[in-house]
GROMACS .gro file of C-alpha atoms in nm:
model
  309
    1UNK     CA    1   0.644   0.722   3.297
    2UNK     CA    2   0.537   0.393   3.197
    3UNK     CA    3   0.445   0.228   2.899
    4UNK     CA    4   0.278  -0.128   2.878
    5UNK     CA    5   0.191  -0.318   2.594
    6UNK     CA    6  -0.152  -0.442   2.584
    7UNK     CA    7  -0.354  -0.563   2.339
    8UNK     CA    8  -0.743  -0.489   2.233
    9UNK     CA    9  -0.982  -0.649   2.057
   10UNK     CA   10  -1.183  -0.426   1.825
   11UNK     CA   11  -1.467  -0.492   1.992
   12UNK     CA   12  -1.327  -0.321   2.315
   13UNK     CA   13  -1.193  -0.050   2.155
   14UNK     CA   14  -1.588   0.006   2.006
   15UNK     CA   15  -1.694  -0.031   2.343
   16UNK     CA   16  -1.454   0.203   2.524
   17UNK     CA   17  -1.532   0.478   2.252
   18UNK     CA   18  -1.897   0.428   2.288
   19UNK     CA   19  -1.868   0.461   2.680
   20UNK     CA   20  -1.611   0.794   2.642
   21UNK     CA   21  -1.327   0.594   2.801
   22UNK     CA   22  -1.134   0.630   2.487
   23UNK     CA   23  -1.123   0.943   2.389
   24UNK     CA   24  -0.986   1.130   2.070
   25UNK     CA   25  -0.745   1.412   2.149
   26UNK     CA   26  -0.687   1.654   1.831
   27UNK     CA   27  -0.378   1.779   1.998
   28UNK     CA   28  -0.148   1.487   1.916
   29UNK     CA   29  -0.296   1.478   1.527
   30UNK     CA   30  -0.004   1.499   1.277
   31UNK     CA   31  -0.242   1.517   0.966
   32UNK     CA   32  -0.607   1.534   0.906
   33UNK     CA   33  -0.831   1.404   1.093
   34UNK     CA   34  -0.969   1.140   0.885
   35UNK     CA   35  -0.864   0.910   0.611
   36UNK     CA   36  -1.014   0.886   0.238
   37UNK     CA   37  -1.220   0.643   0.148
   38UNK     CA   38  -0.957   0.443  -0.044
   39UNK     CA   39  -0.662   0.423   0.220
   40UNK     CA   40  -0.953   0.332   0.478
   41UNK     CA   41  -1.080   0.060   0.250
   42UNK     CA   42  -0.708  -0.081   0.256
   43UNK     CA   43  -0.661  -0.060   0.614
   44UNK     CA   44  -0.994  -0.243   0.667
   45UNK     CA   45  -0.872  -0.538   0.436
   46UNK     CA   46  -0.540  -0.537   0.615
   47UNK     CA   47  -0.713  -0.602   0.931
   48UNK     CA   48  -0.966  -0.899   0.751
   49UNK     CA   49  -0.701  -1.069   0.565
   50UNK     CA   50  -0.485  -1.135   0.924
   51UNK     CA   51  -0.227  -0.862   0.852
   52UNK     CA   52  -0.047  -0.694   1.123
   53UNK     CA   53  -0.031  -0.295   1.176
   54UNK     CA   54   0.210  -0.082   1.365
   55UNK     CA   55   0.050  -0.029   1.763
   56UNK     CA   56  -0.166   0.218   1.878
   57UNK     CA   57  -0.056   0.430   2.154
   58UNK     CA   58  -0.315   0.515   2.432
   59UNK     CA   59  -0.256   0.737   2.738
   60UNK     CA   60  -0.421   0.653   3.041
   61UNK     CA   61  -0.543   0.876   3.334
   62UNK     CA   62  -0.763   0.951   3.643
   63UNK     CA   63  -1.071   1.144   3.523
   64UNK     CA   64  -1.130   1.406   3.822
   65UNK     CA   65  -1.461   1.439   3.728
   66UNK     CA   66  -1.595   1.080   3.727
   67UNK     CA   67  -1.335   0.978   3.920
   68UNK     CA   68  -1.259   0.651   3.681
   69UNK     CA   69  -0.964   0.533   3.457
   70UNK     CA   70  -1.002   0.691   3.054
   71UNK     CA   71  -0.770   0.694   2.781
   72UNK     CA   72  -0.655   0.930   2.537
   73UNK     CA   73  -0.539   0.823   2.188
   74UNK     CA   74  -0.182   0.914   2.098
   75UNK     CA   75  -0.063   0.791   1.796
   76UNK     CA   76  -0.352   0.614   1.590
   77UNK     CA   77  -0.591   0.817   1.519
   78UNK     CA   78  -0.711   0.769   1.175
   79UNK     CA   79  -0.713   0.347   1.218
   80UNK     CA   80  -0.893   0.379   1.471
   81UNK     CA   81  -1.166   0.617   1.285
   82UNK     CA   82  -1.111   0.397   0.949
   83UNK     CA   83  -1.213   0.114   1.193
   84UNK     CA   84  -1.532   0.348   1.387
   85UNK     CA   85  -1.618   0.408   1.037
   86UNK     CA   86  -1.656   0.067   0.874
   87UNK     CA   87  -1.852  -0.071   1.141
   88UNK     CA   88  -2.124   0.212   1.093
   89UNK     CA   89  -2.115   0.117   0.753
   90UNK     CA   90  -1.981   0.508   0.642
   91UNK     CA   91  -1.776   0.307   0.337
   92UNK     CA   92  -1.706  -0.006   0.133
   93UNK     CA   93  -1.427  -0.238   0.065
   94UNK     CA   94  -1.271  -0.193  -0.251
   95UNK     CA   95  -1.036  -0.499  -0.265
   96UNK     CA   96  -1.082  -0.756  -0.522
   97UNK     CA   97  -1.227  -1.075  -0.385
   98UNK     CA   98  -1.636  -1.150  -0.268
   99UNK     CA   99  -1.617  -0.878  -0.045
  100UNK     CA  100  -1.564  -0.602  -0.269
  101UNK     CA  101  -1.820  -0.326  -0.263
  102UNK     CA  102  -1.961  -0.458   0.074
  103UNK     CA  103  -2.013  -0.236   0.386
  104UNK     CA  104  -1.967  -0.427   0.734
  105UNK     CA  105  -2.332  -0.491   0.785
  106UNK     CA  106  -2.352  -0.698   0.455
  107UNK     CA  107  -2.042  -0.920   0.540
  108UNK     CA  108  -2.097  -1.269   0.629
  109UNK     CA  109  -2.160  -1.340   0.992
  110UNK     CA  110  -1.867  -1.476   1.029
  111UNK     CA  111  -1.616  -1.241   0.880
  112UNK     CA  112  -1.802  -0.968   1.127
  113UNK     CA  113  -1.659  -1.180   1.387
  114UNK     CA  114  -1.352  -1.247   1.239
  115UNK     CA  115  -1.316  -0.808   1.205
  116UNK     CA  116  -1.483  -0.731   1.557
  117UNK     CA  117  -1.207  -0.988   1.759
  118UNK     CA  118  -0.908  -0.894   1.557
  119UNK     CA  119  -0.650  -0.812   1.830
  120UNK     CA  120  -0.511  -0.432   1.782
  121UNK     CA  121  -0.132  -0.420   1.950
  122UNK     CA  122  -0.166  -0.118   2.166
  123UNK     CA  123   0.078   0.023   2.421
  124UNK     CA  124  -0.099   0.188   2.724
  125UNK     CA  125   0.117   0.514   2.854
  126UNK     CA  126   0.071   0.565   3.238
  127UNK     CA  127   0.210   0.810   3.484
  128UNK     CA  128   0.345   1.040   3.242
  129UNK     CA  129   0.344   1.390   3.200
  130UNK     CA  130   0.233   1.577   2.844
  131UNK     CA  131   0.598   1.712   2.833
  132UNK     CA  132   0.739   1.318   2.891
  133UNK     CA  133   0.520   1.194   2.605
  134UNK     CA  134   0.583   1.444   2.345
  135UNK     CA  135   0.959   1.379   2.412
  136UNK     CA  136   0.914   0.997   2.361
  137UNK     CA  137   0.780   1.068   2.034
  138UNK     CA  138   1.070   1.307   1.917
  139UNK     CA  139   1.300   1.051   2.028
  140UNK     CA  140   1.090   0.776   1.834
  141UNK     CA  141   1.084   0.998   1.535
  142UNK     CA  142   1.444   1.114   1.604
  143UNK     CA  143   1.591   0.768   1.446
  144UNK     CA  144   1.341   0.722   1.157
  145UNK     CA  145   1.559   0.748   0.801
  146UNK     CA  146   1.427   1.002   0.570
  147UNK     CA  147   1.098   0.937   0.378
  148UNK     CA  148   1.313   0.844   0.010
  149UNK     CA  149   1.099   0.972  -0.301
  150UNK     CA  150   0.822   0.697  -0.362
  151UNK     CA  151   0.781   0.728   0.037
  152UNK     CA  152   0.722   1.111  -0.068
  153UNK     CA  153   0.459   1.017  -0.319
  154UNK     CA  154   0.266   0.773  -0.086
  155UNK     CA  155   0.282   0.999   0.188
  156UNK     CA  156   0.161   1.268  -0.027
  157UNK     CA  157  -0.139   1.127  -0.240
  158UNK     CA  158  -0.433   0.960  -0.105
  159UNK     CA  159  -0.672   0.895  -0.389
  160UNK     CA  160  -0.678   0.614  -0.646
  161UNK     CA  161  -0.366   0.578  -0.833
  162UNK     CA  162  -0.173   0.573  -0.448
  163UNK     CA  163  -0.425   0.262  -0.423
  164UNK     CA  164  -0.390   0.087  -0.727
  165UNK     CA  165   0.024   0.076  -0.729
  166UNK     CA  166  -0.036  -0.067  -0.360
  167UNK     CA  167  -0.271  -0.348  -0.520
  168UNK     CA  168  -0.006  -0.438  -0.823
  169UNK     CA  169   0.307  -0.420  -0.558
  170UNK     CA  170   0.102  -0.671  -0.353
  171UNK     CA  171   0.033  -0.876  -0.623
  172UNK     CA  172   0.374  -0.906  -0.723
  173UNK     CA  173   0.671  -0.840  -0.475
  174UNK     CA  174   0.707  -1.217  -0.421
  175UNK     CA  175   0.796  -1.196  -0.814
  176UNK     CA  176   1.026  -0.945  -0.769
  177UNK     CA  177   1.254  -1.124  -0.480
  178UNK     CA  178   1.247  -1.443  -0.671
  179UNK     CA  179   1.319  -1.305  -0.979
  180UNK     CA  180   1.662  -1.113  -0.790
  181UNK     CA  181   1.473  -0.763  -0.921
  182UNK     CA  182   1.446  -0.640  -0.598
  183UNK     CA  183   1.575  -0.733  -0.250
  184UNK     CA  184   1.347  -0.742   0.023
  185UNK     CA  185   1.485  -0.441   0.209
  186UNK     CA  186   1.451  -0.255  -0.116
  187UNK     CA  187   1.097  -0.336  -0.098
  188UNK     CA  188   1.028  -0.222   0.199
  189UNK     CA  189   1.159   0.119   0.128
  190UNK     CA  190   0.870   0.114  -0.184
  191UNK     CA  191   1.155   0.022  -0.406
  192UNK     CA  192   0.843  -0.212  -0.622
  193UNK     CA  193   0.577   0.117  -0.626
  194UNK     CA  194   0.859   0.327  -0.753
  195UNK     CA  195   0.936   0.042  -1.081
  196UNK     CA  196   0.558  -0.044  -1.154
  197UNK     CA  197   0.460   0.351  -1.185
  198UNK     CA  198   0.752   0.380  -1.391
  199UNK     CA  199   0.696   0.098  -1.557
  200UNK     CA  200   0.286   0.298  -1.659
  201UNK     CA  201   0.495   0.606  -1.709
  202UNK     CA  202   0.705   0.379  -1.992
  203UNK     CA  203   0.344   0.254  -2.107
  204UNK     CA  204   0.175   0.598  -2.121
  205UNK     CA  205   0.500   0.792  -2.282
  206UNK     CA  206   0.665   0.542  -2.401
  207UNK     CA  207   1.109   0.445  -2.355
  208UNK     CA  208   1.210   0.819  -2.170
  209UNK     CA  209   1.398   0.956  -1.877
  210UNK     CA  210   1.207   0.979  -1.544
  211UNK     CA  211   1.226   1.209  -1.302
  212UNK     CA  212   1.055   1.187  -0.924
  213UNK     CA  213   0.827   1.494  -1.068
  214UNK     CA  214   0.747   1.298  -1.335
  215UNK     CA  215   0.587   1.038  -1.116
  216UNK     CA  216   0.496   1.300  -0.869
  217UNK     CA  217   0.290   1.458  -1.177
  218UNK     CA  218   0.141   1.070  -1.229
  219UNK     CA  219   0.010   1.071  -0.933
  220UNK     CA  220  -0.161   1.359  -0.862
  221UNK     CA  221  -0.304   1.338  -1.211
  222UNK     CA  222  -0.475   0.966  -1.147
  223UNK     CA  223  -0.535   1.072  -0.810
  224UNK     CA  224  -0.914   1.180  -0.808
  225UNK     CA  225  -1.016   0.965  -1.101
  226UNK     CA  226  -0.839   0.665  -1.231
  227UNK     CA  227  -1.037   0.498  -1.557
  228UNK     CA  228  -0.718   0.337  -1.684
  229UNK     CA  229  -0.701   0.096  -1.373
  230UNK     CA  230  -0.841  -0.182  -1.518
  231UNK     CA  231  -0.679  -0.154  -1.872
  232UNK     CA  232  -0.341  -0.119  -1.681
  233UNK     CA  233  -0.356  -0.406  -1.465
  234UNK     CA  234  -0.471  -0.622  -1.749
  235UNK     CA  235  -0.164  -0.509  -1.975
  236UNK     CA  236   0.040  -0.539  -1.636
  237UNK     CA  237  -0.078  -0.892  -1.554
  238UNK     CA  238  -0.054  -1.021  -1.858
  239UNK     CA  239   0.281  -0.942  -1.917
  240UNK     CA  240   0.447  -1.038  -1.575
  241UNK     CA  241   0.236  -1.377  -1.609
  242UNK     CA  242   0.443  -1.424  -1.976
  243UNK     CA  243   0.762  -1.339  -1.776
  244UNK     CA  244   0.694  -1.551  -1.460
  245UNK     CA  245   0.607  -1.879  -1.739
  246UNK     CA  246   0.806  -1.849  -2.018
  247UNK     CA  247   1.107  -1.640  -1.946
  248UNK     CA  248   1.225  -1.858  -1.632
  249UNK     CA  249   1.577  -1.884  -1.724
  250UNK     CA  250   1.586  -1.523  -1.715
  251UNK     CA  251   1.545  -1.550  -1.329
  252UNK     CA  252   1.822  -1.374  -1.128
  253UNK     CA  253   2.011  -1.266  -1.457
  254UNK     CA  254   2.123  -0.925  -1.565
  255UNK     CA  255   1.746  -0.920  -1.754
  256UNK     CA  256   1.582  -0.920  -1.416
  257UNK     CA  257   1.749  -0.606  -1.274
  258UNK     CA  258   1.518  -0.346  -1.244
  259UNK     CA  259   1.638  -0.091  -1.502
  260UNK     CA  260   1.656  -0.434  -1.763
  261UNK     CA  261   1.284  -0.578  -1.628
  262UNK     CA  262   1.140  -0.214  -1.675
  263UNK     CA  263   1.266  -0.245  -2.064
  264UNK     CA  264   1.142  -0.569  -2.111
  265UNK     CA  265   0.815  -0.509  -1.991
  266UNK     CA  266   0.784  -0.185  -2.190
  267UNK     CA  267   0.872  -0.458  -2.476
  268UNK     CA  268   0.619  -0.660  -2.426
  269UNK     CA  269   0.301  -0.467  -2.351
  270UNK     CA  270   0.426  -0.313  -2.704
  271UNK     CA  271   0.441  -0.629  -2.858
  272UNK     CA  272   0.096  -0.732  -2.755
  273UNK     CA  273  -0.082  -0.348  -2.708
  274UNK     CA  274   0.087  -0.124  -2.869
  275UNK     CA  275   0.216   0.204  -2.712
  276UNK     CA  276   0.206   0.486  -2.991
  277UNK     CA  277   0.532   0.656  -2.912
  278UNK     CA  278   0.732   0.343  -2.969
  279UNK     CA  279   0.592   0.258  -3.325
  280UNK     CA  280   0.937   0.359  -3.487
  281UNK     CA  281   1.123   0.225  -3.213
  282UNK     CA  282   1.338  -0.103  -3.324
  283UNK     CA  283   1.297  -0.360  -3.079
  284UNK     CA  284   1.546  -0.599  -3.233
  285UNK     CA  285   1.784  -0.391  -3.037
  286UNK     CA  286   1.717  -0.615  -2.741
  287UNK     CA  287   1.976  -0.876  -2.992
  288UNK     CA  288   2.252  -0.685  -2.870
  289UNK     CA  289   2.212  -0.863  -2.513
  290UNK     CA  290   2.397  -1.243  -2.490
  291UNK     CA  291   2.010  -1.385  -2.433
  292UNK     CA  292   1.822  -1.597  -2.707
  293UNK     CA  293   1.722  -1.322  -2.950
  294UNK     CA  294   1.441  -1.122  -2.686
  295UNK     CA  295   1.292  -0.990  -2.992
  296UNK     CA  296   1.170  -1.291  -3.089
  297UNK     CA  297   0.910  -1.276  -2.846
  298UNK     CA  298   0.718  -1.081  -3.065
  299UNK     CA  299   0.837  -1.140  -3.364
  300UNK     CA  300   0.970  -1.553  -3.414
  301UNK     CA  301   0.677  -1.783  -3.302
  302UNK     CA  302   0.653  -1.719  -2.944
  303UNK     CA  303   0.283  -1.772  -2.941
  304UNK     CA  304   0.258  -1.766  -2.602
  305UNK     CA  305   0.320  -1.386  -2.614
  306UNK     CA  306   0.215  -1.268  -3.023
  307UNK     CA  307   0.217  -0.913  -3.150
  308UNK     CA  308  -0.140  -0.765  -3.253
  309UNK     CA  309  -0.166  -0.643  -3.591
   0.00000   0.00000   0.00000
């Protein structure tokens, strides 16, 4: 057995598809055979904004009957459909930015090109038998750690909620390592998704214990429809924006640690929103800490930050 790596351009891969010398085998899919709308979406902005994704896996043969070289996909299935998909125009980006809402064909000409030569890392299997590539991938899959619980969750759900905690962790994990909340190895383990949905659980429900069916339970419930997102990421934005301009010195303290940093936001989107089940909650508690009296915030002329009502 031997394995190559190559690389594609999208282009080819449309090509080679188009001509049947890349072929789609259902026998190596792990899940279904094609991706919503909203992971697809992602994928496609990945791939537009520069971002790397982990390689495609091709196996190559001698076709008997035509006598010439075809390959069958491995591992890679659904990008490679999200990507069939797009450029027939079957769905929409749904990332913020001027290309939101727009199908390939109504991209500018020169974001087309930027999407059709975007070079796919793809390792090309040769000489091998069905038996030796089924082995390599138990042996691939043989050191991969345990899917923790957020991994669970975003391996699980699909829809909209999935999505939007993808969008805020984005938007914010640069926050989070400067800030000392979380370490970048933390992150990459979904450490971030796993604080911001707690962090909505804290704004729906207000200061209570969590549990991973709790946020298991969020999920699924925000997966189909999701008409909070914009009301959330306001309240969200707003208050990490506060945090990030006013609360500096707080950076790397005992306030940024994640259990602290999920209190203070719940704090604040209070302070400013309101969250019902924490109207008889007193947040002058927060004096007990050796900071500069936290409930101020709200309550002793921070402007910057002022409680409604």
């Amino acid at each position: 057995m031997k394995i190559n790596p190559n690389n594609y351009s999208i282009v080819e891969i449309l090509e080679m598809l188009e001509q049947r010398k890349l072929i789609v085998n259902r026998d190596y899919q792990r899940g279904g055979s094609l991706w919503p709308v909203a992971p697809s979406a992602y994928f496609i902005d990945t791939i537009l904004e520069g971002f790397t994704f982990p390689k495609i896996y091709l196996y190559e043969y001698l076709d008997k009957t035509t006598r010439g070289l075809k390959k069958e996909i491995v591992d890679g299935q659904q990008r490679i459909g999200a990507i069939q998909r797009f450029y027939k125009d079957e769905f929409a980006l749904r990332s913020d930015g001027p290309n939101k809402g727009k199908k390939y064909s109504e991209l500018d000409e020169d974001i087309q090109d930027r999407f059709l030569s975007y070079s796919v890392p793809v390792d090309v299997i040769r000489n091998a038998t069905i038996s030796e590539i089924l082995q390599m991938f138990r042996r691939m899959n043989a050191y991969t750690l345990p899917l923790n619980e957020a991994e669970k969750r975003h391996s699980s759900y699909h829809g909209l909620f999935k999505w939007f905690i993808n969008e805020i962790s984005d938007n914010y994990d640069e926050f989070f390592v400067e800030f000392g909340v979380l370490t970048r190895k933390q992150i990459t383990r979904m450490a971030d998704a796993a604080l911001i949905s707690d962090m909505i659980l804290a704004i729906e429900r207000g200061v209570i214990s969590t549990s991973p069916a709790d946020l298991s339970k969020l999920y699924k419930s925000y997966d189909e429809e999701f008409d909070l997102s914009d009301e959330y990421r306001e309240k969200l934005s707003d208050t990490f924006t506060f945090i990030i301009e006013q609360l500096e010195p707080l950076r790397t303290t005992f306030m940024t640690k994640p259990y602290a940093l999920h209190s203070l936001v719940t704090a604040l989107v209070h302070c400013k929103y309101g969250i019902p089940s924490l109207e008889e909650v007193d947040l002058y508690r927060f004096d007990a800490a050796p900071v500069p009296r936290l409930s101020g915030l709200c309550f002793e002329g921070q402007r910057a930050f002022p409680a409604q009502g």
